Amino acid sequence: MAGSERIGLIAGNGRFPFLVLDAACAAGYEVIVVAIKEEAFPEIESHSATAVHWLSLGELSNLIDTFKREGVKRAIMAGQVKHKQIFSSIRPDWRLAKLLLSLGTRNTDSLLGAVAKVLADEGITLENSTSFLEPLLAKPGVLTKRAPSEQEKKNIAYGRIVARNLAEYDIGQTVVIAETACVAVEAMEGTDATIERAGQIMTSLESGPSTLSRALTVVKIAKPNQDMRFDVPVIGVRTIEAMQKASASCLAVDAGKCLLLDGDAIITAADAAKISIVAD
């Protein structure tokens, strides 16, 4: 890692871009941020970036020109850009419009993979989004005080099968399971909204006693051949809060491929809520 080398950061929403920015600066890099107007938090202006440029999602040519002007040859993409934005009223420039029209499918992998190729063709290499955050990747094993129960282990095993099959089609990375039955599958709405929907399904049932447990297990996986440059699975304290509201008791993630955005605070929150977290 070089002293005053410049690196670009394409910032979406959430805390992920802030973590990358702070870690890159701590490693001695000058960070040039391109903040996505429709997604990034305004607070990114007050962090330690060398420069912050605000661009709309549709401005792919402007993004490339900005990085070239700033002398950026390596970049990181961090933070969520909601997949549903492709249906928004944002007008793509000619380069992005051409790219969108060329795609056979418009899922996350194909769209971001195509953007990465365009950047590479222009001399800008997209690095793994976790390059500076390896310590925050989930370690294998039970991460909380409480280990999964036998029923939760069955839910996890079934949920992994369902999630891996769905992930092949880039539909979503999260499923919510109860008693080895799939309650909810993530699509464009995101993990927290999927968990919330699963909770709503359970609370919509008659309140009388049930033969089967209604406790929910959340399984969040990486895609087969996960591209660590973008769309890396992340969980945070907000995930635990969403699980609490939905009466979900267990969370399973992929070791080494899921980022714990809030570090130990996630484990503390999960222990307080008696939620088990396991990474395999």
Short mmCIF file of C-alpha atoms in Angstrom, two decimals:
data_model
loop_
_atom_site.label_atom_id
_atom_site.label_comp_id
_atom_site.label_asym_id
_atom_site.label_seq_id
_atom_site.Cartn_x
_atom_site.Cartn_y
_atom_site.Cartn_z
CA MET A 1 0.00 0.00 0.00
CA ALA A 2 1.61 3.23 -1.16
CA GLY A 3 1.86 6.49 0.76
CA SER A 4 0.13 9.19 -1.26
CA GLU A 5 -1.43 7.01 -3.94
CA ARG A 6 -4.94 8.01 -4.96
CA ILE A 7 -7.87 5.64 -4.88
CA GLY A 8 -11.46 6.27 -5.96
CA LEU A 9 -14.53 5.46 -3.90
CA ILE A 10 -17.95 5.15 -5.53
CA ALA A 11 -20.24 5.69 -2.53
CA GLY A 12 -23.79 4.40 -2.23
CA ASN A 13 -25.94 4.52 0.90
CA GLY A 14 -25.32 3.20 4.38
CA ARG A 15 -22.20 3.12 6.57
CA PHE A 16 -20.13 0.88 4.28
CA PRO A 17 -18.60 3.80 2.27
CA PHE A 18 -17.60 5.59 5.50
CA LEU A 19 -15.76 2.51 6.75
CA VAL A 20 -13.88 2.14 3.46
CA LEU A 21 -13.07 5.86 3.37
CA ASP A 22 -11.71 5.92 6.92
CA ALA A 23 -9.70 2.70 6.45
CA ALA A 24 -8.20 3.85 3.14
CA CYS A 25 -7.21 7.22 4.64
CA ALA A 26 -5.69 5.43 7.65
CA ALA A 27 -3.64 3.34 5.21
CA GLY A 28 -2.21 6.54 3.72
CA TYR A 29 -4.31 6.88 0.58
CA GLU A 30 -5.77 10.05 -0.85
CA VAL A 31 -9.42 9.12 -1.46
CA ILE A 32 -11.44 10.69 -4.27
CA VAL A 33 -15.12 10.09 -3.54
CA VAL A 34 -17.80 10.00 -6.19
CA ALA A 35 -20.98 10.13 -4.10
CA ILE A 36 -24.18 8.91 -5.74
CA LYS A 37 -26.71 11.76 -5.34
CA GLU A 38 -29.68 9.42 -5.04
CA GLU A 39 -28.05 7.19 -2.42
CA ALA A 40 -25.03 8.51 -0.49
CA PHE A 41 -25.38 10.19 2.90
CA PRO A 42 -24.48 13.91 2.95
CA GLU A 43 -22.23 13.33 5.99
CA ILE A 44 -19.59 11.89 3.65
CA GLU A 45 -18.65 15.51 2.94
CA SER A 46 -17.37 15.91 6.50
CA HIS A 47 -15.08 12.88 6.50
CA SER A 48 -11.45 12.80 5.44
CA ALA A 49 -11.75 12.49 1.65
CA THR A 50 -9.35 14.46 -0.53
CA ALA A 51 -12.31 15.44 -2.73
CA VAL A 52 -16.02 14.63 -2.93
CA HIS A 53 -17.90 14.83 -6.25
CA TRP A 54 -21.69 14.38 -6.31
CA LEU A 55 -22.98 12.61 -9.43
CA SER A 56 -26.32 11.15 -10.42
CA LEU A 57 -26.70 7.42 -10.97
CA GLY A 58 -27.07 7.96 -14.71
CA GLU A 59 -23.77 9.82 -15.18
CA LEU A 60 -21.38 7.02 -16.10
CA SER A 61 -19.33 9.16 -18.51
CA ASN A 62 -19.02 11.91 -15.89
CA LEU A 63 -17.86 9.32 -13.35
CA ILE A 64 -15.10 8.16 -15.67
CA ASP A 65 -14.10 11.72 -16.56
CA THR A 66 -13.98 12.70 -12.86
CA PHE A 67 -11.69 9.81 -11.93
CA LYS A 68 -9.41 10.47 -14.91
CA ARG A 69 -9.21 14.17 -14.05
CA GLU A 70 -8.31 13.28 -10.45
CA GLY A 71 -5.67 10.75 -11.52
CA VAL A 72 -7.57 7.72 -10.17
CA LYS A 73 -6.63 4.35 -11.65
CA ARG A 74 -8.04 2.12 -8.92
CA ALA A 75 -11.48 2.39 -7.34
CA ILE A 76 -13.76 0.71 -4.82
CA MET A 77 -17.54 0.51 -4.97
CA ALA A 78 -19.12 0.51 -1.50
CA GLY A 79 -22.62 1.05 -0.17
CA GLN A 80 -25.98 0.00 -1.47
CA VAL A 81 -27.46 1.27 -4.70
CA LYS A 82 -31.01 -0.02 -4.64
CA HIS A 83 -31.62 -2.33 -7.58
CA LYS A 84 -35.08 -0.81 -8.10
CA GLN A 85 -33.33 2.43 -9.14
CA ILE A 86 -33.04 1.04 -12.68
CA PHE A 87 -36.80 1.66 -12.94
CA SER A 88 -36.61 5.19 -11.53
CA SER A 89 -36.92 8.44 -13.46
CA ILE A 90 -33.13 8.92 -13.57
CA ARG A 91 -32.03 9.59 -17.14
CA PRO A 92 -28.94 7.59 -18.14
CA ASP A 93 -26.26 9.28 -20.23
CA TRP A 94 -25.41 7.79 -23.63
CA ARG A 95 -22.78 5.43 -22.19
CA LEU A 96 -25.04 3.99 -19.49
CA ALA A 97 -28.02 3.80 -21.88
CA LYS A 98 -25.90 1.82 -24.34
CA LEU A 99 -24.76 -0.48 -21.53
CA LEU A 100 -28.33 -1.06 -20.26
CA LEU A 101 -29.56 -1.89 -23.75
CA SER A 102 -26.72 -4.39 -24.25
CA LEU A 103 -27.61 -6.47 -21.19
CA GLY A 104 -29.52 -9.70 -21.61
CA THR A 105 -30.61 -9.57 -17.96
CA ARG A 106 -30.62 -6.54 -15.69
CA ASN A 107 -29.77 -8.17 -12.39
CA THR A 108 -27.11 -6.81 -10.04
CA ASP A 109 -24.28 -9.02 -11.25
CA SER A 110 -24.77 -8.33 -14.95
CA LEU A 111 -25.30 -4.57 -14.46
CA LEU A 112 -22.40 -3.91 -12.08
CA GLY A 113 -20.18 -6.37 -13.92
CA ALA A 114 -20.77 -4.41 -17.12
CA VAL A 115 -19.98 -1.12 -15.34
CA ALA A 116 -16.76 -2.67 -14.01
CA LYS A 117 -15.78 -3.69 -17.55
CA VAL A 118 -16.43 -0.18 -18.89
CA LEU A 119 -14.25 1.25 -16.10
CA ALA A 120 -11.49 -1.27 -16.84
CA ASP A 121 -11.61 -0.38 -20.54
CA GLU A 122 -10.98 3.23 -19.47
CA GLY A 123 -7.99 2.27 -17.32
CA ILE A 124 -9.79 2.24 -13.95
CA THR A 125 -9.57 -1.06 -12.06
CA LEU A 126 -12.37 -1.89 -9.63
CA GLU A 127 -10.93 -3.45 -6.47
CA ASN A 128 -12.60 -5.77 -3.95
CA SER A 129 -14.93 -3.68 -1.79
CA THR A 130 -13.60 -5.42 1.35
CA SER A 131 -9.91 -4.70 0.55
CA PHE A 132 -9.52 -2.41 3.57
CA LEU A 133 -12.04 -4.18 5.80
CA GLU A 134 -10.85 -7.79 6.11
CA PRO A 135 -11.13 -7.74 9.95
CA LEU A 136 -14.87 -7.05 9.64
CA LEU A 137 -15.60 -10.19 7.58
CA ALA A 138 -17.51 -12.83 9.57
CA LYS A 139 -15.24 -15.46 11.14
CA PRO A 140 -16.39 -19.11 11.02
CA GLY A 141 -18.34 -20.49 13.95
CA VAL A 142 -20.97 -19.35 16.44
CA LEU A 143 -20.46 -15.59 16.94
CA THR A 144 -22.90 -15.07 19.81
CA LYS A 145 -23.31 -16.45 23.33
CA ARG A 146 -26.21 -18.60 22.22
CA ALA A 147 -25.68 -21.32 19.62
CA PRO A 148 -28.51 -22.27 17.23
CA SER A 149 -31.06 -24.76 18.54
CA GLU A 150 -31.64 -28.05 16.73
CA GLN A 151 -34.68 -26.59 14.94
CA GLU A 152 -32.71 -23.49 13.97
CA LYS A 153 -29.94 -25.72 12.58
CA LYS A 154 -32.54 -27.50 10.44
CA ASN A 155 -33.86 -24.11 9.27
CA ILE A 156 -30.32 -22.99 8.39
CA ALA A 157 -29.58 -26.15 6.40
CA TYR A 158 -32.84 -25.83 4.44
CA GLY A 159 -32.46 -22.07 4.05
CA ARG A 160 -28.97 -22.44 2.57
CA ILE A 161 -30.29 -24.82 -0.09
CA VAL A 162 -33.11 -22.43 -1.02
CA ALA A 163 -30.90 -19.32 -0.92
CA ARG A 164 -28.09 -20.85 -3.00
CA ASN A 165 -30.52 -21.88 -5.71
CA LEU A 166 -32.08 -18.40 -5.78
CA ALA A 167 -28.66 -16.72 -5.73
CA GLU A 168 -27.70 -18.48 -8.95
CA TYR A 169 -30.31 -16.31 -10.65
CA ASP A 170 -29.26 -13.19 -8.69
CA ILE A 171 -32.77 -12.79 -7.25
CA GLY A 172 -31.65 -12.09 -3.70
CA GLN A 173 -29.29 -13.28 -0.99
CA THR A 174 -31.66 -13.64 1.98
CA VAL A 175 -34.39 -16.11 2.85
CA VAL A 176 -36.45 -16.32 6.04
CA ILE A 177 -37.39 -19.78 7.30
CA ALA A 178 -39.73 -21.16 9.99
CA GLU A 179 -39.97 -24.91 10.73
CA THR A 180 -38.13 -25.72 7.46
CA ALA A 181 -40.73 -23.76 5.47
CA CYS A 182 -39.73 -20.72 3.41
CA VAL A 183 -41.64 -17.68 4.68
CA ALA A 184 -40.02 -14.90 2.63
CA VAL A 185 -37.47 -14.50 -0.17
CA GLU A 186 -35.50 -11.34 -0.86
CA ALA A 187 -35.95 -9.64 -4.22
CA MET A 188 -35.34 -5.92 -4.90
CA GLU A 189 -36.56 -4.68 -1.51
CA GLY A 190 -33.43 -5.56 0.51
CA THR A 191 -32.68 -7.69 3.57
CA ASP A 192 -34.38 -5.64 6.30
CA ALA A 193 -37.61 -5.28 4.30
CA THR A 194 -37.61 -9.05 3.65
CA ILE A 195 -37.28 -9.77 7.36
CA GLU A 196 -40.05 -7.26 8.12
CA ARG A 197 -42.34 -8.91 5.55
CA ALA A 198 -41.70 -12.34 7.09
CA GLY A 199 -42.65 -10.95 10.51
CA GLN A 200 -45.84 -9.46 9.08
CA ILE A 201 -46.79 -12.82 7.57
CA MET A 202 -46.40 -14.49 10.95
CA THR A 203 -48.32 -11.81 12.87
CA SER A 204 -51.15 -12.07 10.33
CA LEU A 205 -51.85 -15.62 11.52
CA GLU A 206 -54.49 -16.38 14.13
CA SER A 207 -53.10 -15.69 17.59
CA GLY A 208 -54.01 -19.11 19.05
CA PRO A 209 -51.41 -21.79 19.88
CA SER A 210 -49.72 -23.43 16.89
CA THR A 211 -48.38 -26.96 16.55
CA LEU A 212 -45.33 -25.52 14.75
CA SER A 213 -42.93 -22.87 16.03
CA ARG A 214 -43.34 -19.46 14.41
CA ALA A 215 -39.81 -18.36 15.33
CA LEU A 216 -37.98 -17.17 12.23
CA THR A 217 -34.46 -18.00 11.07
CA VAL A 218 -32.76 -15.59 8.65
CA VAL A 219 -30.24 -17.03 6.20
CA LYS A 220 -28.08 -14.56 4.24
CA ILE A 221 -25.56 -16.02 1.81
CA ALA A 222 -22.98 -14.93 -0.72
CA LYS A 223 -23.70 -15.78 -4.34
CA PRO A 224 -21.97 -18.72 -5.99
CA ASN A 225 -18.63 -17.30 -7.17
CA GLN A 226 -19.39 -14.07 -5.27
CA ASP A 227 -17.68 -11.11 -6.93
CA MET A 228 -16.14 -9.32 -3.96
CA ARG A 229 -15.93 -6.07 -5.94
CA PHE A 230 -19.62 -5.34 -5.44
CA ASP A 231 -22.87 -6.46 -3.81
CA VAL A 232 -21.04 -8.14 -0.92
CA PRO A 233 -23.48 -9.35 1.77
CA VAL A 234 -23.54 -7.02 4.78
CA ILE A 235 -25.29 -7.08 8.14
CA GLY A 236 -25.45 -4.42 10.83
CA VAL A 237 -27.19 -3.53 14.08
CA ARG A 238 -30.21 -2.51 11.96
CA THR A 239 -30.43 -6.14 10.78
CA ILE A 240 -30.67 -7.28 14.40
CA GLU A 241 -33.31 -4.61 15.12
CA ALA A 242 -35.35 -5.80 12.12
CA MET A 243 -35.07 -9.39 13.39
CA GLN A 244 -36.23 -8.39 16.86
CA LYS A 245 -39.34 -6.72 15.46
CA ALA A 246 -40.09 -9.78 13.34
CA SER A 247 -39.48 -12.23 16.23
CA ALA A 248 -36.60 -13.84 14.35
CA SER A 249 -34.28 -15.80 16.66
CA CYS A 250 -31.35 -16.88 14.49
CA LEU A 251 -29.15 -15.46 11.72
CA ALA A 252 -26.83 -17.51 9.49
CA VAL A 253 -24.23 -15.94 7.20
CA ASP A 254 -21.31 -17.09 5.06
CA ALA A 255 -17.94 -16.97 6.80
CA GLY A 256 -15.37 -14.78 5.08
CA LYS A 257 -17.93 -13.34 2.66
CA CYS A 258 -20.30 -11.33 4.85
CA LEU A 259 -19.28 -7.95 6.26
CA LEU A 260 -20.23 -7.11 9.86
CA LEU A 261 -20.67 -3.36 9.36
CA ASP A 262 -20.92 -2.47 13.04
CA GLY A 263 -18.29 -4.97 14.22
CA ASP A 264 -18.72 -6.17 17.80
CA ALA A 265 -21.80 -3.94 18.26
CA ILE A 266 -23.76 -6.45 16.16
CA ILE A 267 -22.82 -9.30 18.49
CA THR A 268 -23.65 -7.20 21.57
CA ALA A 269 -27.07 -6.33 20.11
CA ALA A 270 -27.74 -9.96 19.17
CA ASP A 271 -26.77 -11.23 22.63
CA ALA A 272 -29.07 -8.67 24.25
CA ALA A 273 -31.92 -9.88 22.04
CA LYS A 274 -31.02 -13.58 22.59
CA ILE A 275 -30.49 -13.93 18.84
CA SER A 276 -27.99 -16.55 17.68
CA ILE A 277 -25.57 -15.68 14.85
CA VAL A 278 -23.56 -18.39 13.10
CA ALA A 279 -21.13 -18.22 10.16
CA ASP A 280 -20.28 -21.27 8.05
#
